PDB file of C-alpha atoms in Angstrom:
ATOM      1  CA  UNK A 195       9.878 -14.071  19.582  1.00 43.00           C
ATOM      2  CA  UNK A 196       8.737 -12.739  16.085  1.00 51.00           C
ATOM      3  CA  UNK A 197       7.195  -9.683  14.692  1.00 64.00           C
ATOM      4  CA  UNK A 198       4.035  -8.676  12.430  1.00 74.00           C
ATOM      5  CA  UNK A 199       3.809  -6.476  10.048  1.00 80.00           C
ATOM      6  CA  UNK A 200       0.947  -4.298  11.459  1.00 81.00           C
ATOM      7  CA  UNK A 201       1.361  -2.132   8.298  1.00 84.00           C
ATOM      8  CA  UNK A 202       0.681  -5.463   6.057  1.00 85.00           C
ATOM      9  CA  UNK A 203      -2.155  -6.543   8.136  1.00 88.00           C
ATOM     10  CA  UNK A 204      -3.962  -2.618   8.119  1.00 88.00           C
ATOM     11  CA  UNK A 205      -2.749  -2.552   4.081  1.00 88.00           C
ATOM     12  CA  UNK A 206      -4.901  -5.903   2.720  1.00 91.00           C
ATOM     13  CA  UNK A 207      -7.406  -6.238   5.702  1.00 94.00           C
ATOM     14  CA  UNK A 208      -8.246  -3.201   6.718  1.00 94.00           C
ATOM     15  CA  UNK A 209      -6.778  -3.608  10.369  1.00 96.00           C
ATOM     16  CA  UNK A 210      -5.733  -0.993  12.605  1.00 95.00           C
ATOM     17  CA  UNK A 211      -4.570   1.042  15.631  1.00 94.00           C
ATOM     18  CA  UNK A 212      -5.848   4.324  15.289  1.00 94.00           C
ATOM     19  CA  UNK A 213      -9.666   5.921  14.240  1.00 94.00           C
ATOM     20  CA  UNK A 214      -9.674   6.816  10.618  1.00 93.00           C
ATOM     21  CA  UNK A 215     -10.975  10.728   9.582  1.00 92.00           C
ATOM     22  CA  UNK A 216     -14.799  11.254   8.477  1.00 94.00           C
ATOM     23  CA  UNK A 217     -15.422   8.380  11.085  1.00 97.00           C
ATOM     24  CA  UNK A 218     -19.605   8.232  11.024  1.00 97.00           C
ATOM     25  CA  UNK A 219     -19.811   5.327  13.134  1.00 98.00           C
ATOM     26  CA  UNK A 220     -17.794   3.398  15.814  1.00 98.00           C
ATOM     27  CA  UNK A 221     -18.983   0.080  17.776  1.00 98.00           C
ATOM     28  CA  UNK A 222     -17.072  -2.354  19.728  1.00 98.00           C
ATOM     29  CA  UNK A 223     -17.199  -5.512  17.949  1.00 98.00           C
ATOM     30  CA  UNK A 224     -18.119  -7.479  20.939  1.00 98.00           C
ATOM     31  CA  UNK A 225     -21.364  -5.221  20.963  1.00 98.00           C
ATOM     32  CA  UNK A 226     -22.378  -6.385  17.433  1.00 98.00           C
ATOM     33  CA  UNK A 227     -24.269  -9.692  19.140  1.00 98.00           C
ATOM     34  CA  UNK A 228     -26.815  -7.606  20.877  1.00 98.00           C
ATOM     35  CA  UNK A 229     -29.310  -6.969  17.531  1.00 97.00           C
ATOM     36  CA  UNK A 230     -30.179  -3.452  17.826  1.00 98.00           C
ATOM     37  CA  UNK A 231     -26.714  -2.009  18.151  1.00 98.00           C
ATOM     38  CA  UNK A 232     -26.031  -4.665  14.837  1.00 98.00           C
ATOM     39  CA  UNK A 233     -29.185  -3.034  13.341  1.00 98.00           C
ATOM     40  CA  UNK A 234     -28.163   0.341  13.929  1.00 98.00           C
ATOM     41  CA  UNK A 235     -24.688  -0.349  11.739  1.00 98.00           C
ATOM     42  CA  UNK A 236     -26.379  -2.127   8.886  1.00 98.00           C
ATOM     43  CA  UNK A 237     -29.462   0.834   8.792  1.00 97.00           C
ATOM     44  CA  UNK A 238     -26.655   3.277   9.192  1.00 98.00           C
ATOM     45  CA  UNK A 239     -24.229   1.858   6.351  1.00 97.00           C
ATOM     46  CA  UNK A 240     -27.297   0.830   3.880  1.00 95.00           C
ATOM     47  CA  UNK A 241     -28.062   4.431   3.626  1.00 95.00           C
ATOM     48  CA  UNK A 242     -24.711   5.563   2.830  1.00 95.00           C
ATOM     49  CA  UNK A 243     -24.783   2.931  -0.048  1.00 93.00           C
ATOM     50  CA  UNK A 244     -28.372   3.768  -0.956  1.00 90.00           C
ATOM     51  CA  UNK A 245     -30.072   0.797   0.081  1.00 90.00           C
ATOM     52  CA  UNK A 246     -33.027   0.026   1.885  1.00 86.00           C
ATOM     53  CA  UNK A 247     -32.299  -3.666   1.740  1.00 92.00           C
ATOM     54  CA  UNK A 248     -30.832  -4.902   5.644  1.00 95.00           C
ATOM     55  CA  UNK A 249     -29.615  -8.237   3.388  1.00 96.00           C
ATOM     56  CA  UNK A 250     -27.596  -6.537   0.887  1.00 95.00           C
ATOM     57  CA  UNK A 251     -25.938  -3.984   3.506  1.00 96.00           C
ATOM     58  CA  UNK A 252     -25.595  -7.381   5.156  1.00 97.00           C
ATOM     59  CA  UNK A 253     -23.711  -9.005   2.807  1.00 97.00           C
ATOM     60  CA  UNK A 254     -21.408  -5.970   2.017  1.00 96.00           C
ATOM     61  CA  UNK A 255     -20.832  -5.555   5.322  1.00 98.00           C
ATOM     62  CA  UNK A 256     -19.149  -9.678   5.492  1.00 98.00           C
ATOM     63  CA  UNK A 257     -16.764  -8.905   2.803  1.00 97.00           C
ATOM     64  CA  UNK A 258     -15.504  -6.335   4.592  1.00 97.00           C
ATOM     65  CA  UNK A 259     -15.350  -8.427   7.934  1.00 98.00           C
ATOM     66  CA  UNK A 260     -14.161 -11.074   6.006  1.00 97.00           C
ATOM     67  CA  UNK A 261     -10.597  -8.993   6.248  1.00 96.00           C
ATOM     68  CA  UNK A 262     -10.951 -10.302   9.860  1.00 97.00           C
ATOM     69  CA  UNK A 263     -11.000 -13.890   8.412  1.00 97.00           C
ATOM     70  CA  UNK A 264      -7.871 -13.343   5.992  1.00 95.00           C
ATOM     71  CA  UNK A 265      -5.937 -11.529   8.462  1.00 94.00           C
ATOM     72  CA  UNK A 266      -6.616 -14.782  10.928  1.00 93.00           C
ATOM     73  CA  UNK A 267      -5.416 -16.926   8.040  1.00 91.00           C
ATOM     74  CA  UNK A 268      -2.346 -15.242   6.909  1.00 89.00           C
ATOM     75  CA  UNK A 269      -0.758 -14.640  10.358  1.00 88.00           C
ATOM     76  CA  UNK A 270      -1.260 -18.144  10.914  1.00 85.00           C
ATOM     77  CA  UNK A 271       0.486 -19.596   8.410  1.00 77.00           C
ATOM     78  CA  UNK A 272       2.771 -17.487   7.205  1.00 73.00           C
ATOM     79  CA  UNK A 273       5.490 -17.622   9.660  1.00 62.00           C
ATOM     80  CA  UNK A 274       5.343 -14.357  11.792  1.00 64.00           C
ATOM     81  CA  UNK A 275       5.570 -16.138  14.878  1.00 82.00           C
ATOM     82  CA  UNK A 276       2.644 -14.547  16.717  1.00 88.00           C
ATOM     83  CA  UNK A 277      -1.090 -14.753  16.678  1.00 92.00           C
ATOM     84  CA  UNK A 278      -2.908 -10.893  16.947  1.00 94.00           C
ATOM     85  CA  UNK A 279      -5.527 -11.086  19.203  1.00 96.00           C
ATOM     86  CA  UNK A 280      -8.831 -10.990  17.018  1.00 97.00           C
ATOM     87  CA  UNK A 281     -11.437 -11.408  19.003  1.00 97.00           C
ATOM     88  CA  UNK A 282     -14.617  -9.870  19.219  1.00 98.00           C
ATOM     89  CA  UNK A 283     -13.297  -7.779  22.650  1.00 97.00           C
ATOM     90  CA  UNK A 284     -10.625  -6.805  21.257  1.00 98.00           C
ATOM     91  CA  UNK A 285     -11.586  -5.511  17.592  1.00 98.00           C
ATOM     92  CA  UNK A 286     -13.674  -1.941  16.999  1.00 98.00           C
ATOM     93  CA  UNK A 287     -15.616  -2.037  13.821  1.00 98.00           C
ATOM     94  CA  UNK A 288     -15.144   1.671  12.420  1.00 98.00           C
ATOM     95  CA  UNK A 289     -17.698   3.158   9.126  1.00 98.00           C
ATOM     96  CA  UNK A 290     -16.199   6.009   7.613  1.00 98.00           C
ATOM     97  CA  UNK A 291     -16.418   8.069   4.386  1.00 95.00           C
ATOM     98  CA  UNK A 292     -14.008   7.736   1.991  1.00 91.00           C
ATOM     99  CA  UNK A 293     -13.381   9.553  -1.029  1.00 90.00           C
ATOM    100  CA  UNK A 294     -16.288   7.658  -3.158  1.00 90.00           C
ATOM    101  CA  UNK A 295     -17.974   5.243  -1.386  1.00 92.00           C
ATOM    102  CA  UNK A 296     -18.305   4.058   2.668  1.00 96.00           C
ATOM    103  CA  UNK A 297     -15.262   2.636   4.070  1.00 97.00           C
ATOM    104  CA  UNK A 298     -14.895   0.090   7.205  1.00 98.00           C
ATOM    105  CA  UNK A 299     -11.861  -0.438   9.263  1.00 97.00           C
ATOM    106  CA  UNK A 300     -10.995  -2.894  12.023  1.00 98.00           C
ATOM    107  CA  UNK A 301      -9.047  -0.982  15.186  1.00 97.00           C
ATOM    108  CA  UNK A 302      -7.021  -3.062  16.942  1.00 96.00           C
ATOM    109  CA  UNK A 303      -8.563  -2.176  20.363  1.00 96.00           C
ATOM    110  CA  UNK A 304      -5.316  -3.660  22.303  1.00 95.00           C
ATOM    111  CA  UNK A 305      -2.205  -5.105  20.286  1.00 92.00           C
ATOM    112  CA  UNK A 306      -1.974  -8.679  22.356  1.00 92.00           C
ATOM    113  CA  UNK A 307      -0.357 -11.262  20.998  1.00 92.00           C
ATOM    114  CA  UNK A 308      -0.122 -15.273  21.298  1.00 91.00           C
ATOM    115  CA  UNK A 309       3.041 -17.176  20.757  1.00 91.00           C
ATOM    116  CA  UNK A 310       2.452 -19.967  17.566  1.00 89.00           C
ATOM    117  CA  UNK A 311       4.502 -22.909  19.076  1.00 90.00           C
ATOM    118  CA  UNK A 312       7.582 -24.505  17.343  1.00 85.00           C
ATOM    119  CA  UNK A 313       6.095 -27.720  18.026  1.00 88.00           C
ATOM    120  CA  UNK A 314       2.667 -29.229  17.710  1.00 88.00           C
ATOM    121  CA  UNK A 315       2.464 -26.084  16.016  1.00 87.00           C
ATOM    122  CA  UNK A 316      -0.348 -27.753  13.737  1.00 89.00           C
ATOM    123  CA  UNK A 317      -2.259 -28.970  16.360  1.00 93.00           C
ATOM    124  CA  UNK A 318      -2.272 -25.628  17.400  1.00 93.00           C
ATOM    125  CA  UNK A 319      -2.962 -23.561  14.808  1.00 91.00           C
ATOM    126  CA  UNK A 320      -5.947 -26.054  14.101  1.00 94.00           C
ATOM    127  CA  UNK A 321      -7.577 -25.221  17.864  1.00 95.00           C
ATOM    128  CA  UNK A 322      -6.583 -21.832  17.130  1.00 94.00           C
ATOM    129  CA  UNK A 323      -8.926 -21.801  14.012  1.00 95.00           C
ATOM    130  CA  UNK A 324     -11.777 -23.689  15.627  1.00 97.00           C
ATOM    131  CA  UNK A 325     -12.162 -21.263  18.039  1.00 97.00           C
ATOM    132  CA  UNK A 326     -12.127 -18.337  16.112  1.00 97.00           C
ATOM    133  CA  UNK A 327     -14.538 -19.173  14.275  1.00 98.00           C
ATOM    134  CA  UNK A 328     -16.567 -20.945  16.610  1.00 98.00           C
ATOM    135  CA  UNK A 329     -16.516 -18.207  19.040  1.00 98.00           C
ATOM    136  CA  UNK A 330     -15.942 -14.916  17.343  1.00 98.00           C
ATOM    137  CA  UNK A 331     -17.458 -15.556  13.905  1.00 98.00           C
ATOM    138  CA  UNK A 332     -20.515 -17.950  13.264  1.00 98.00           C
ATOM    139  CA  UNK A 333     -21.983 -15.746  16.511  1.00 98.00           C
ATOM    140  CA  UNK A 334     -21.985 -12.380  14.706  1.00 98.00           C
ATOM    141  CA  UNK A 335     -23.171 -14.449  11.152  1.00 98.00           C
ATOM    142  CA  UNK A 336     -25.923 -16.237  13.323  1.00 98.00           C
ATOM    143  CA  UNK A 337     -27.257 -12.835  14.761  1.00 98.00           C
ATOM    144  CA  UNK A 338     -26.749 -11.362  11.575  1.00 98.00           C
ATOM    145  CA  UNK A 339     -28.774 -13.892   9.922  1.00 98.00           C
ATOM    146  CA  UNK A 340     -31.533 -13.123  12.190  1.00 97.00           C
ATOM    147  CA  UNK A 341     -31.326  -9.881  12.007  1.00 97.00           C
ATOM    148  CA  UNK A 342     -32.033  -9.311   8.517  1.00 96.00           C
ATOM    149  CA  UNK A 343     -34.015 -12.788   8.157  1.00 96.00           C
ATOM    150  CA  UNK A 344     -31.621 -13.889   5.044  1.00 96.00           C
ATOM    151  CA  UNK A 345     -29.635 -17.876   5.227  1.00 96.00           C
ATOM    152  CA  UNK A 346     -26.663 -17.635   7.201  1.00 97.00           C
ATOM    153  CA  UNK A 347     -25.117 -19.520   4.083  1.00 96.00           C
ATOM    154  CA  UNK A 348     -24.265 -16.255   1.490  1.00 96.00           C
ATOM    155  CA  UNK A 349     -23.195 -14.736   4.571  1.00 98.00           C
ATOM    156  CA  UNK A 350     -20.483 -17.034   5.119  1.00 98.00           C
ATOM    157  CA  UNK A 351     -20.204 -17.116   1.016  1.00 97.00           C
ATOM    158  CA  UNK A 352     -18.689 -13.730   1.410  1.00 97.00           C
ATOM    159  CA  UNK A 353     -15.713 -15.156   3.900  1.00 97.00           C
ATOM    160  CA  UNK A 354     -15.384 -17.890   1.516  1.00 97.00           C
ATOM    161  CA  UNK A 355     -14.765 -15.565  -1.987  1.00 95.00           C
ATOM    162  CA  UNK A 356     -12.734 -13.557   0.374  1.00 95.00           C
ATOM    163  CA  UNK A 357     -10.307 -16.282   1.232  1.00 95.00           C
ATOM    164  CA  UNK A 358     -10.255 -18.289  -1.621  1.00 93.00           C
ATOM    165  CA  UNK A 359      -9.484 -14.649  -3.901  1.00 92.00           C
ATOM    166  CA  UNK A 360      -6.210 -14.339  -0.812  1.00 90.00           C
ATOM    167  CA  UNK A 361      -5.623 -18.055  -1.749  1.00 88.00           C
ATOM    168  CA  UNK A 362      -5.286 -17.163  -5.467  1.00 88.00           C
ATOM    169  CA  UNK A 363      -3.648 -14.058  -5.275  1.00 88.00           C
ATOM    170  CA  UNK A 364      -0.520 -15.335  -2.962  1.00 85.00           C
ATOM    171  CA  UNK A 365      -0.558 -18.739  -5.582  1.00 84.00           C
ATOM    172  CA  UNK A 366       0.020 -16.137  -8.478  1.00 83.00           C
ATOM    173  CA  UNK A 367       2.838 -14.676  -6.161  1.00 85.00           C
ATOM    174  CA  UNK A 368       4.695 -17.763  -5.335  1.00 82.00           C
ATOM    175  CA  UNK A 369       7.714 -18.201  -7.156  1.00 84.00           C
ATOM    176  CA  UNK A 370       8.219 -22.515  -6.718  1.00 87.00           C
ATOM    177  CA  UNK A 371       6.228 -25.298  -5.839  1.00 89.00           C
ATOM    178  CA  UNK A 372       7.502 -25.435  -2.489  1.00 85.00           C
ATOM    179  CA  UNK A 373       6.022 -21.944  -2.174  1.00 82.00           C
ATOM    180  CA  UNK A 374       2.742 -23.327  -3.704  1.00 85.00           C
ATOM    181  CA  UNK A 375       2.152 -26.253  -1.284  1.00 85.00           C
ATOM    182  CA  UNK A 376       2.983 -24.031   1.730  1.00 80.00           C
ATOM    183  CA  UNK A 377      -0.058 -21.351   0.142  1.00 81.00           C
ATOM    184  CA  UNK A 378      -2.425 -24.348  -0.266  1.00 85.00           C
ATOM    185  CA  UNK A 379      -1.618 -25.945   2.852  1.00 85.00           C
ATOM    186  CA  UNK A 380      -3.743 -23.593   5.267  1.00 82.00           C
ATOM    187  CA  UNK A 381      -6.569 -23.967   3.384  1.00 87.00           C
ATOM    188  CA  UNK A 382      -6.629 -27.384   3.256  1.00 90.00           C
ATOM    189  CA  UNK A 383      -6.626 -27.384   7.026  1.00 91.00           C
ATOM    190  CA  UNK A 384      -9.449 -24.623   7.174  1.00 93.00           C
ATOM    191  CA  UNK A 385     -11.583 -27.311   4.368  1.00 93.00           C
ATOM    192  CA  UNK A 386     -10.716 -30.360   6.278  1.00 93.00           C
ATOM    193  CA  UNK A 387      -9.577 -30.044   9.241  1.00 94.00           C
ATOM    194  CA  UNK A 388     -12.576 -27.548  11.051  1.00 96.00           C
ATOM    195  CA  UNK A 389     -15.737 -29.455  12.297  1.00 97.00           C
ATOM    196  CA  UNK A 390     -18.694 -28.063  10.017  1.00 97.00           C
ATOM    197  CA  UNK A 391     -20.013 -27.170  13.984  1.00 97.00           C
ATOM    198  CA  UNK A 392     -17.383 -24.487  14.496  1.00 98.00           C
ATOM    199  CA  UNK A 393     -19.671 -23.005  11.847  1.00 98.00           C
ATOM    200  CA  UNK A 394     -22.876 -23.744  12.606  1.00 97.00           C
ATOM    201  CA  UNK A 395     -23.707 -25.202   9.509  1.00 97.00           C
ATOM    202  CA  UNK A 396     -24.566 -29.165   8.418  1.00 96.00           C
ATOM    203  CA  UNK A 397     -21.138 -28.763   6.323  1.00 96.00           C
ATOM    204  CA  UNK A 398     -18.104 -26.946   6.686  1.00 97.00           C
ATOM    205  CA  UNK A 399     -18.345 -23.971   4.139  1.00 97.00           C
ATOM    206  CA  UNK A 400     -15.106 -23.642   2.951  1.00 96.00           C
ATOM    207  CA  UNK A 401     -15.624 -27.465   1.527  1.00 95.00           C
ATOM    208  CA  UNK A 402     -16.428 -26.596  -1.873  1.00 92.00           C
ATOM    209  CA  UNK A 403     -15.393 -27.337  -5.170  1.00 90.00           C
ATOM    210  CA  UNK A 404     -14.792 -24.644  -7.233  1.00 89.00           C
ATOM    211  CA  UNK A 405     -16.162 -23.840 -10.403  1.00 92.00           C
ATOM    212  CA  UNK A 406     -14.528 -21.780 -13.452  1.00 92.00           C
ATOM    213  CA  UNK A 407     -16.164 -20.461 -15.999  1.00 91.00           C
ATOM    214  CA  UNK A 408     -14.134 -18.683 -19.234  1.00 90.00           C
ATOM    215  CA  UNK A 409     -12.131 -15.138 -18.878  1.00 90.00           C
ATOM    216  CA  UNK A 410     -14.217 -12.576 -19.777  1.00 86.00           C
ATOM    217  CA  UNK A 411     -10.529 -10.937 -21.422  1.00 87.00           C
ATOM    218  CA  UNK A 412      -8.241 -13.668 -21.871  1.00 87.00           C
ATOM    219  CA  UNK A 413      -9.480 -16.722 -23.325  1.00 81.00           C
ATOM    220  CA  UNK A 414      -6.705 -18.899 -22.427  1.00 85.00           C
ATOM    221  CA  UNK A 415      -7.947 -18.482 -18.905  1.00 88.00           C
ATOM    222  CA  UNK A 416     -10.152 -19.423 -16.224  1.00 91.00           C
ATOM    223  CA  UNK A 417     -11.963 -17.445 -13.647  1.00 90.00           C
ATOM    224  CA  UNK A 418     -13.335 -18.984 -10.685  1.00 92.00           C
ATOM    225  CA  UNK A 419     -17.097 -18.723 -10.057  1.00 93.00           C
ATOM    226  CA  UNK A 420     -18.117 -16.670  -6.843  1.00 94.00           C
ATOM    227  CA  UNK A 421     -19.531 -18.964  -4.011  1.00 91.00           C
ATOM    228  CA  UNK A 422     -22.099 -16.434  -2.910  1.00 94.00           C
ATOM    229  CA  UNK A 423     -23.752 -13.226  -4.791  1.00 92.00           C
ATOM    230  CA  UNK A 424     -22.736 -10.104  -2.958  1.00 91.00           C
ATOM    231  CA  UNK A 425     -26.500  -8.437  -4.050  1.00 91.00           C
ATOM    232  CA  UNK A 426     -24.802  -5.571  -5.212  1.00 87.00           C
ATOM    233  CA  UNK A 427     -27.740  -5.879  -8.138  1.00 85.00           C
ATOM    234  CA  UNK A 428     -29.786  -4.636  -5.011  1.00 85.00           C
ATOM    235  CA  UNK A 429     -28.229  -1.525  -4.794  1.00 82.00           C
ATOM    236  CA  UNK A 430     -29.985   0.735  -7.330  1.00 69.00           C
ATOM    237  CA  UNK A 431     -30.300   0.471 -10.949  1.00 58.00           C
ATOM    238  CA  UNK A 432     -26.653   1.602 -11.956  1.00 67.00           C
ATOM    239  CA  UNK A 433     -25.382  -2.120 -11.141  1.00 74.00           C
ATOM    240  CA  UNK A 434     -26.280  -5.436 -12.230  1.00 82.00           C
ATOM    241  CA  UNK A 435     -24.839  -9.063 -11.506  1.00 87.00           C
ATOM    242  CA  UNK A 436     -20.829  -9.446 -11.717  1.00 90.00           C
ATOM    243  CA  UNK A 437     -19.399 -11.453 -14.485  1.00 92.00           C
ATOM    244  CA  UNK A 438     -18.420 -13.961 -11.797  1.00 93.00           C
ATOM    245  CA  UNK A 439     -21.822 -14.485  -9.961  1.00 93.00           C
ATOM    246  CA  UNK A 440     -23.366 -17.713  -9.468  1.00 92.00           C
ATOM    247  CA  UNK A 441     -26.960 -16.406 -10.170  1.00 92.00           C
ATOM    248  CA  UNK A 442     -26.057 -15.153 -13.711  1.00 91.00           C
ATOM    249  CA  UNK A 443     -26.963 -18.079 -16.528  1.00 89.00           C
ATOM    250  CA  UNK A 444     -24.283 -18.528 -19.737  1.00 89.00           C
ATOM    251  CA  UNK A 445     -26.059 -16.856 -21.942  1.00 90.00           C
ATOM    252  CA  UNK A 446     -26.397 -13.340 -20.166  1.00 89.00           C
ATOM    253  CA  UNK A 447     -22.341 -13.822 -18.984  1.00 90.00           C
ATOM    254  CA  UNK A 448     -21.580 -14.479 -22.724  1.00 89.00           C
ATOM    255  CA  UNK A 449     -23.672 -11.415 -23.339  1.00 89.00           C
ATOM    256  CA  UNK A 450     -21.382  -9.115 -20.968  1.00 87.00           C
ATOM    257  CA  UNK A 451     -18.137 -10.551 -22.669  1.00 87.00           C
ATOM    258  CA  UNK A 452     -19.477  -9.565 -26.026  1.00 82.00           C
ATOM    259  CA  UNK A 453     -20.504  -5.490 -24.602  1.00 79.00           C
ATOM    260  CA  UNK A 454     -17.578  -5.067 -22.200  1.00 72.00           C
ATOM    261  CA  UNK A 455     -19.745  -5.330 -19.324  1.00 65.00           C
ATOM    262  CA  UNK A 456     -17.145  -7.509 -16.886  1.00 65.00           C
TER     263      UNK A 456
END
C-alpha cells in the first residue's frame, strides 16, 4: 500500500491534523448544512475581513474550501496510492488569525484512507469524483447559496479558478510531455467525465473554455481570465477589481497595466 504526503496536502491546501493557535472558530464540517451554524461562520469571518456583505464572505470563504477540491484532485491522480477520507464527517473547518489577515484550515478529523485500485482504476477514480462532489460539495454550495441569497454559479467559480490555477501551476512544473498529458488528464475527466447533476447545475462547471487576456508584465504572455469575481471590490474601499476579473472591461484593465495597479 502507498503513502501521502500529509505535509504536502496541509502545505498547498490547507489540510490538517492538529488545531492551529489564535483559533476563533471551530465547526464540524458536516454541521455546515444546517444554515444557522453556516451563518454563524460567514457573520463571524465577514467581520474579521470587514464586511457586512454574507456574499462576499461567501465567496472568500469557497476559495478557501476549494483547497478541499484540489486536495481531492491531486491525491487522485497523482499516484499516492490512497484516497484521504474528505468528507464532510470527517473534515473540521477551523478560522483563525493569522499574522495579517483571517486564516482557515481543514483538520483532518480521522486520517482514513481508501485504496485507489490497480485496475479499473479509472472507473474508479471517476465514481470517486462523482460522489464527492455530489455528496460533500454541491450540498454545502446549495445551502450556501441560500443562505446568503447569491447564484450558486460564482460559488462554484471559486472551485473552478482554484483548480484550473493547480492545473497551471503543476503544467509550468512538468518537465516532458508525458508529464503534461498525465497533468491534463484529471481534468479532462473532472470536464467530461462528471454528470453536470453531481453539481446541481444545467452544465457541468468545470466545462469552460478559457479565456486569456494580455500579461499585465510580460507581453509575450497570456493570463487566463478568472471564471468567477471573488467580490473582494466589496470589501472596503482599499481594493478594487483584480487585473484578471471577468467584470472589469479592456479599457479599465489597460488602465491598471499603464499605473501598476495588477
Amino acid at each position: 500500500m502507498g503513502t501521502i504526503d500529509l505535509r504536502q496536502l496541509e502545505e498547498k491546501f490547507f489540510l490538517t491534523l492538529y488545531e492551529p493557535e489564535n483559533i476563533v472558530l471551530t465547526l464540524p464540517a458536516s454541521d455546515l448544512l444546517i444554515e444557522e451554524n453556516l451563518m454563524r461562520l460567514i457573520d463571524t469571518y465577514g467581520l474579521l475581513i470587514k464586511t457586512e456583505e454574507r456574499s462576499a464572505a461567501a465567496a472568500f470563504f469557497m476559495s478557501w474550501y476549494a483547497g478541499i477540491c484540489s486536495a481531492m484532485q491531486h491525491m487522485l491522480f497523482r499516484g499516492d496510492e490512497l484516497l484521504l477520507d474528505l468528507s464532510l464527517s470527517n473534515v473540521s473547518v477551523q478560522l483563525y488569525a493569522g499574522d495579517h489577515y483571517p486564516l482557515f484550515s481543514f483538520k483532518i478529523n480521522e486520517p482514513r484512507f481508501r485504496e485507489i485500485p490497480i485496475t479499473g482504476g479509472d472507473a474508479w477514480r471517476k465514481k470517486a469524483l462523482d460522489s464527492f462532489y455530489r455528496e460533500h460539495i454541491t450540498p454545502l454550495i446549495v445551502t450556501l447559496s441560500r443562505l446568503v441569497q447569491m447564484s450558486a454559479i460564482p460559488l462554484w467559480g471559486q472551485i473552478v479558478n482554484a483548480l484550473y490555477s493547480q492545473m497551471e501551476e503543476e503544467l509550468g512544473e512538468a518537465s516532458d510531455e508525458k508529464s503534461r498529458k498525465m497533468i491534463d488528464y484529471p481534468f479532462q475527466m473532472l470536464k467530461w467525465g462528471i454528470d453536470a447533476s453531481a453539481f446541481g447545475l444545467r452544465k457541468n462547471p468545470f466545462d469552460i473554455k478559457l479565456r486569456y487576456i494580455e500579461h499585465p508584465t510580460i507581453p509575450e504572455q497570456k493570463k487566463r481570465l478568472k471564471t468567477a469575481c471573488c467580490l473582494a471590490y466589496r470589501l472596503n474601499s482599499e481594493f478594487d477589481y483584480c487585473y484578471e476579473c471577468p467584470r472589469l472591461n479592456e479599457k479599465d484593465r489597460a488602465l491598471k497595466r499603464e499605473n501598476g495597479h495588477c
